[in-house]
């Protein structure tokens, strides 16, 4: 019995021991398994593999530092970045700049480019580095200028990105930004205007058109510059110029000639000696000046400037006698070496006689289109009417004049080719030199004419076209096509002069172009020599301006064809400008005023 109890007790103790071992093992398994899921190195690795966001910019910001250095003139800065990110991360190549003032100029540094945004403009803009990422160390990004409009404070927000991940520079990125406070110097105000100097007096007169979208540059004595463009009214302004020496200059576009710039200093309150003119020197299109702080009134200078410009064809450039032949082609502009547009006036060929009593002579011939007719190269058909119409049967007389020196006469020759709508007769200085057959435009070849009976000074070719009633369908009437040239060996008469002016609406009748008075387009201006021969005519352009170019020296009379219901107020009666033109001289400001 006792032996059986002993065996039973041993079995119980064995079971208890086994249970205890299993319990301990189970407890150990519960303790060990959670530990296997939360190992520290695995947690770190998983966390690094997850995308990071704005919160990580606090970690990167100390290693991406932007710096600004003011360079002038005005509100301009050079931007740099100091990159000390570790090798496992990188600073991405795109930087975005956004300011609370508009950008007026951005000059990317080498290896940088403006890849998004427009300058001038409000931003934002994007600057992109040429590599896949911005290198470590200090990198110059570029120079930018802002238009503070007279205020002194602002901010610049720089957007940047950092790439990181299991591999260098990726695949994840953090998007960050840095805000920098900007302080612009307090200083002078510089404003001005750019205009077309129609009358050639070197000023921007009231009523003369302004020139928009033209570059104006200001440069300080360190060579730093900023360029802006004139607005829609031809104006420009640069603010916040610190005291110092500057040069203001304009960019002169192709086909234009710069006049003498003029600047004046003003003050907002009364000061002895102000306003005062600035000495701009002798260089056209440029003016050096100083920005000063006036201690007595505790104010800075205000500088106002004007840049007058003329079209190149409005200015007679000094030159030697022509070595080329005189081109007589109809519908051809020898100044520009190009044909004249259809329906535009050909001021070199003049209508001096017309049987229609409702038209005024002299007037420029008009370039017309005659699709059914032939024409010679570098020429167009011309007529007395835009459509080549004939309202009255009769003769229409056209004239083209040119000049020869006395020593040109023995070697001068002229050759013409002529097609005409109806019969045409050609004259040189009143002498008949050729007659075309009726409707010569239908002939396979034009009439060829040669002549050499010239005189010293002005010579004139006349073409007399006989016109009949316009038929149907509309055929070419009272028109002709001519090509020709005059040669004289090594030179022709010197023709370096010009006579120019404007036609204005004289509202108050005082004979002077006042502020607000408009310019008159489409008025015919006539040039005659001192014998009364019509040398040339022209029509005032869209700005009311006219010019006669390549004129030989001599005495001229300039008049206008008065339009119905108008009264001439300038020049004084008899309303003619008398010009004694010297070789290569520009006689400007020969203006005409009219009151309706």
mmCIF file of N, CA and C in Angstrom, residues 372-414:
data_model
loop_
_atom_site.group_PDB
_atom_site.id
_atom_site.type_symbol
_atom_site.label_atom_id
_atom_site.label_comp_id
_atom_site.label_asym_id
_atom_site.label_seq_id
_atom_site.Cartn_x
_atom_site.Cartn_y
_atom_site.Cartn_z
ATOM 1 N N UNK A 372 -3.346 90.407 -114.759
ATOM 2 C CA UNK A 372 -3.308 89.914 -116.146
ATOM 3 C C UNK A 372 -2.105 90.445 -116.916
ATOM 4 N N UNK A 373 -1.279 91.267 -116.295
ATOM 5 C CA UNK A 373 -0.186 91.908 -117.007
ATOM 6 C C UNK A 373 1.160 91.383 -116.532
ATOM 7 N N UNK A 374 2.172 91.652 -117.355
ATOM 8 C CA UNK A 374 3.543 91.319 -116.981
ATOM 9 C C UNK A 374 4.168 92.509 -116.247
ATOM 10 N N UNK A 375 5.249 92.213 -115.517
ATOM 11 C CA UNK A 375 6.024 93.291 -114.918
ATOM 12 C C UNK A 375 7.479 92.879 -114.871
ATOM 13 N N UNK A 376 8.345 93.857 -114.843
ATOM 14 C CA UNK A 376 9.766 93.623 -114.790
ATOM 15 C C UNK A 376 10.205 93.336 -113.339
ATOM 16 N N UNK A 377 11.335 92.660 -113.156
ATOM 17 C CA UNK A 377 11.818 92.415 -111.789
ATOM 18 C C UNK A 377 12.069 93.717 -111.035
ATOM 19 N N UNK A 378 11.961 93.653 -109.731
ATOM 20 C CA UNK A 378 12.209 94.780 -108.816
ATOM 21 C C UNK A 378 11.363 95.996 -109.192
ATOM 22 N N UNK A 379 10.099 95.748 -109.501
ATOM 23 C CA UNK A 379 9.213 96.851 -109.872
ATOM 24 C C UNK A 379 7.763 96.425 -109.646
ATOM 25 N N UNK A 380 6.857 97.425 -109.670
ATOM 26 C CA UNK A 380 5.418 97.196 -109.616
ATOM 27 C C UNK A 380 4.756 98.154 -110.599
ATOM 28 N N UNK A 381 3.502 97.835 -110.981
ATOM 29 C CA UNK A 381 2.710 98.758 -111.780
ATOM 30 C C UNK A 381 2.289 99.934 -110.911
ATOM 31 N N UNK A 382 2.240 101.120 -111.503
ATOM 32 C CA UNK A 382 1.725 102.292 -110.800
ATOM 33 C C UNK A 382 0.649 102.950 -111.650
ATOM 34 N N UNK A 383 -0.200 103.737 -110.980
ATOM 35 C CA UNK A 383 -1.298 104.402 -111.666
ATOM 36 C C UNK A 383 -1.631 105.680 -110.913
ATOM 37 N N UNK A 384 -2.601 106.408 -111.461
ATOM 38 C CA UNK A 384 -3.079 107.621 -110.801
ATOM 39 C C UNK A 384 -4.141 107.316 -109.762
ATOM 40 N N UNK A 385 -4.545 106.034 -109.652
ATOM 41 C CA UNK A 385 -5.640 105.644 -108.770
ATOM 42 C C UNK A 385 -5.310 104.274 -108.200
ATOM 43 N N UNK A 386 -5.799 104.001 -106.992
ATOM 44 C CA UNK A 386 -5.474 102.750 -106.324
ATOM 45 C C UNK A 386 -5.911 101.530 -107.117
ATOM 46 N N UNK A 387 -6.984 101.639 -107.868
ATOM 47 C CA UNK A 387 -7.486 100.511 -108.649
ATOM 48 C C UNK A 387 -7.176 100.650 -110.132
ATOM 49 N N UNK A 388 -6.380 101.656 -110.486
ATOM 50 C CA UNK A 388 -6.064 101.856 -111.893
ATOM 51 C C UNK A 388 -7.236 102.355 -112.708
ATOM 52 N N UNK A 389 -8.234 102.918 -112.033
ATOM 53 C CA UNK A 389 -9.441 103.348 -112.744
ATOM 54 C C UNK A 389 -9.216 104.671 -113.480
ATOM 55 N N UNK A 390 -9.999 104.888 -114.522
ATOM 56 C CA UNK A 390 -9.958 106.144 -115.262
ATOM 57 C C UNK A 390 -11.356 106.739 -115.238
ATOM 58 N N UNK A 391 -11.514 107.847 -114.567
ATOM 59 C CA UNK A 391 -12.834 108.485 -114.501
ATOM 60 C C UNK A 391 -13.055 109.434 -115.678
ATOM 61 N N UNK A 392 -11.960 109.948 -116.223
ATOM 62 C CA UNK A 392 -12.050 110.848 -117.367
ATOM 63 C C UNK A 392 -11.071 110.391 -118.448
ATOM 64 N N UNK A 393 -11.511 110.448 -119.696
ATOM 65 C CA UNK A 393 -10.614 110.141 -120.809
ATOM 66 C C UNK A 393 -9.633 111.291 -120.973
ATOM 67 N N UNK A 394 -8.393 110.967 -121.178
ATOM 68 C CA UNK A 394 -7.396 112.006 -121.363
ATOM 69 C C UNK A 394 -6.013 111.513 -121.018
ATOM 70 N N UNK A 395 -5.117 112.449 -120.822
ATOM 71 C CA UNK A 395 -3.723 112.121 -120.556
ATOM 72 C C UNK A 395 -3.407 112.255 -119.072
ATOM 73 N N UNK A 396 -2.675 111.271 -118.582
ATOM 74 C CA UNK A 396 -2.202 111.240 -117.200
ATOM 75 C C UNK A 396 -0.680 111.317 -117.260
ATOM 76 N N UNK A 397 -0.120 112.312 -116.618
ATOM 77 C CA UNK A 397 1.312 112.587 -116.739
ATOM 78 C C UNK A 397 2.004 112.237 -115.425
ATOM 79 N N UNK A 398 3.010 111.369 -115.516
ATOM 80 C CA UNK A 398 3.809 110.943 -114.368
ATOM 81 C C UNK A 398 5.249 111.433 -114.557
ATOM 82 N N UNK A 399 5.916 111.729 -113.448
ATOM 83 C CA UNK A 399 7.256 112.305 -113.559
ATOM 84 C C UNK A 399 8.175 111.728 -112.493
ATOM 85 N N UNK A 400 9.427 111.475 -112.879
ATOM 86 C CA UNK A 400 10.484 111.019 -111.966
ATOM 87 C C UNK A 400 11.746 111.794 -112.280
ATOM 88 N N UNK A 401 12.331 112.468 -111.260
ATOM 89 C CA UNK A 401 13.488 113.334 -111.473
ATOM 90 C C UNK A 401 14.722 112.773 -110.775
ATOM 91 N N UNK A 402 15.872 113.148 -111.266
ATOM 92 C CA UNK A 402 17.160 112.747 -110.689
ATOM 93 C C UNK A 402 18.176 113.835 -110.998
ATOM 94 N N UNK A 403 19.353 113.730 -110.368
ATOM 95 C CA UNK A 403 20.349 114.795 -110.478
ATOM 96 C C UNK A 403 21.627 114.280 -111.114
ATOM 97 N N UNK A 404 22.276 115.131 -111.913
ATOM 98 C CA UNK A 404 23.586 114.831 -112.481
ATOM 99 C C UNK A 404 24.502 116.032 -112.305
ATOM 100 N N UNK A 405 25.735 115.780 -111.908
ATOM 101 C CA UNK A 405 26.742 116.835 -111.882
ATOM 102 C C UNK A 405 27.174 117.187 -113.296
ATOM 103 N N UNK A 406 27.759 118.368 -113.428
ATOM 104 C CA UNK A 406 28.174 118.814 -114.768
ATOM 105 C C UNK A 406 29.205 117.874 -115.374
ATOM 106 N N UNK A 407 30.125 117.359 -114.555
ATOM 107 C CA UNK A 407 31.152 116.487 -115.124
ATOM 108 C C UNK A 407 30.632 115.081 -115.419
ATOM 109 N N UNK A 408 29.343 114.800 -115.037
ATOM 110 C CA UNK A 408 28.739 113.513 -115.369
ATOM 111 C C UNK A 408 28.226 113.460 -116.809
ATOM 112 N N UNK A 409 27.952 114.628 -117.407
ATOM 113 C CA UNK A 409 27.196 114.666 -118.653
ATOM 114 C C UNK A 409 27.847 113.881 -119.792
ATOM 115 N N UNK A 410 29.159 113.981 -120.030
ATOM 116 C CA UNK A 410 29.734 113.254 -121.178
ATOM 117 C C UNK A 410 29.629 111.738 -121.051
ATOM 118 N N UNK A 411 29.491 111.209 -119.860
ATOM 119 C CA UNK A 411 29.496 109.756 -119.679
ATOM 120 C C UNK A 411 28.167 109.208 -119.192
ATOM 121 N N UNK A 412 27.132 110.057 -119.109
ATOM 122 C CA UNK A 412 25.847 109.610 -118.571
ATOM 123 C C UNK A 412 25.017 108.903 -119.650
ATOM 124 N N UNK A 413 24.343 107.827 -119.240
ATOM 125 C CA UNK A 413 23.461 107.079 -120.131
ATOM 126 C C UNK A 413 22.229 106.620 -119.357
ATOM 127 N N UNK A 414 21.118 106.475 -120.067
ATOM 128 C CA UNK A 414 19.878 106.005 -119.459
ATOM 129 C C UNK A 414 19.284 104.915 -120.338
#
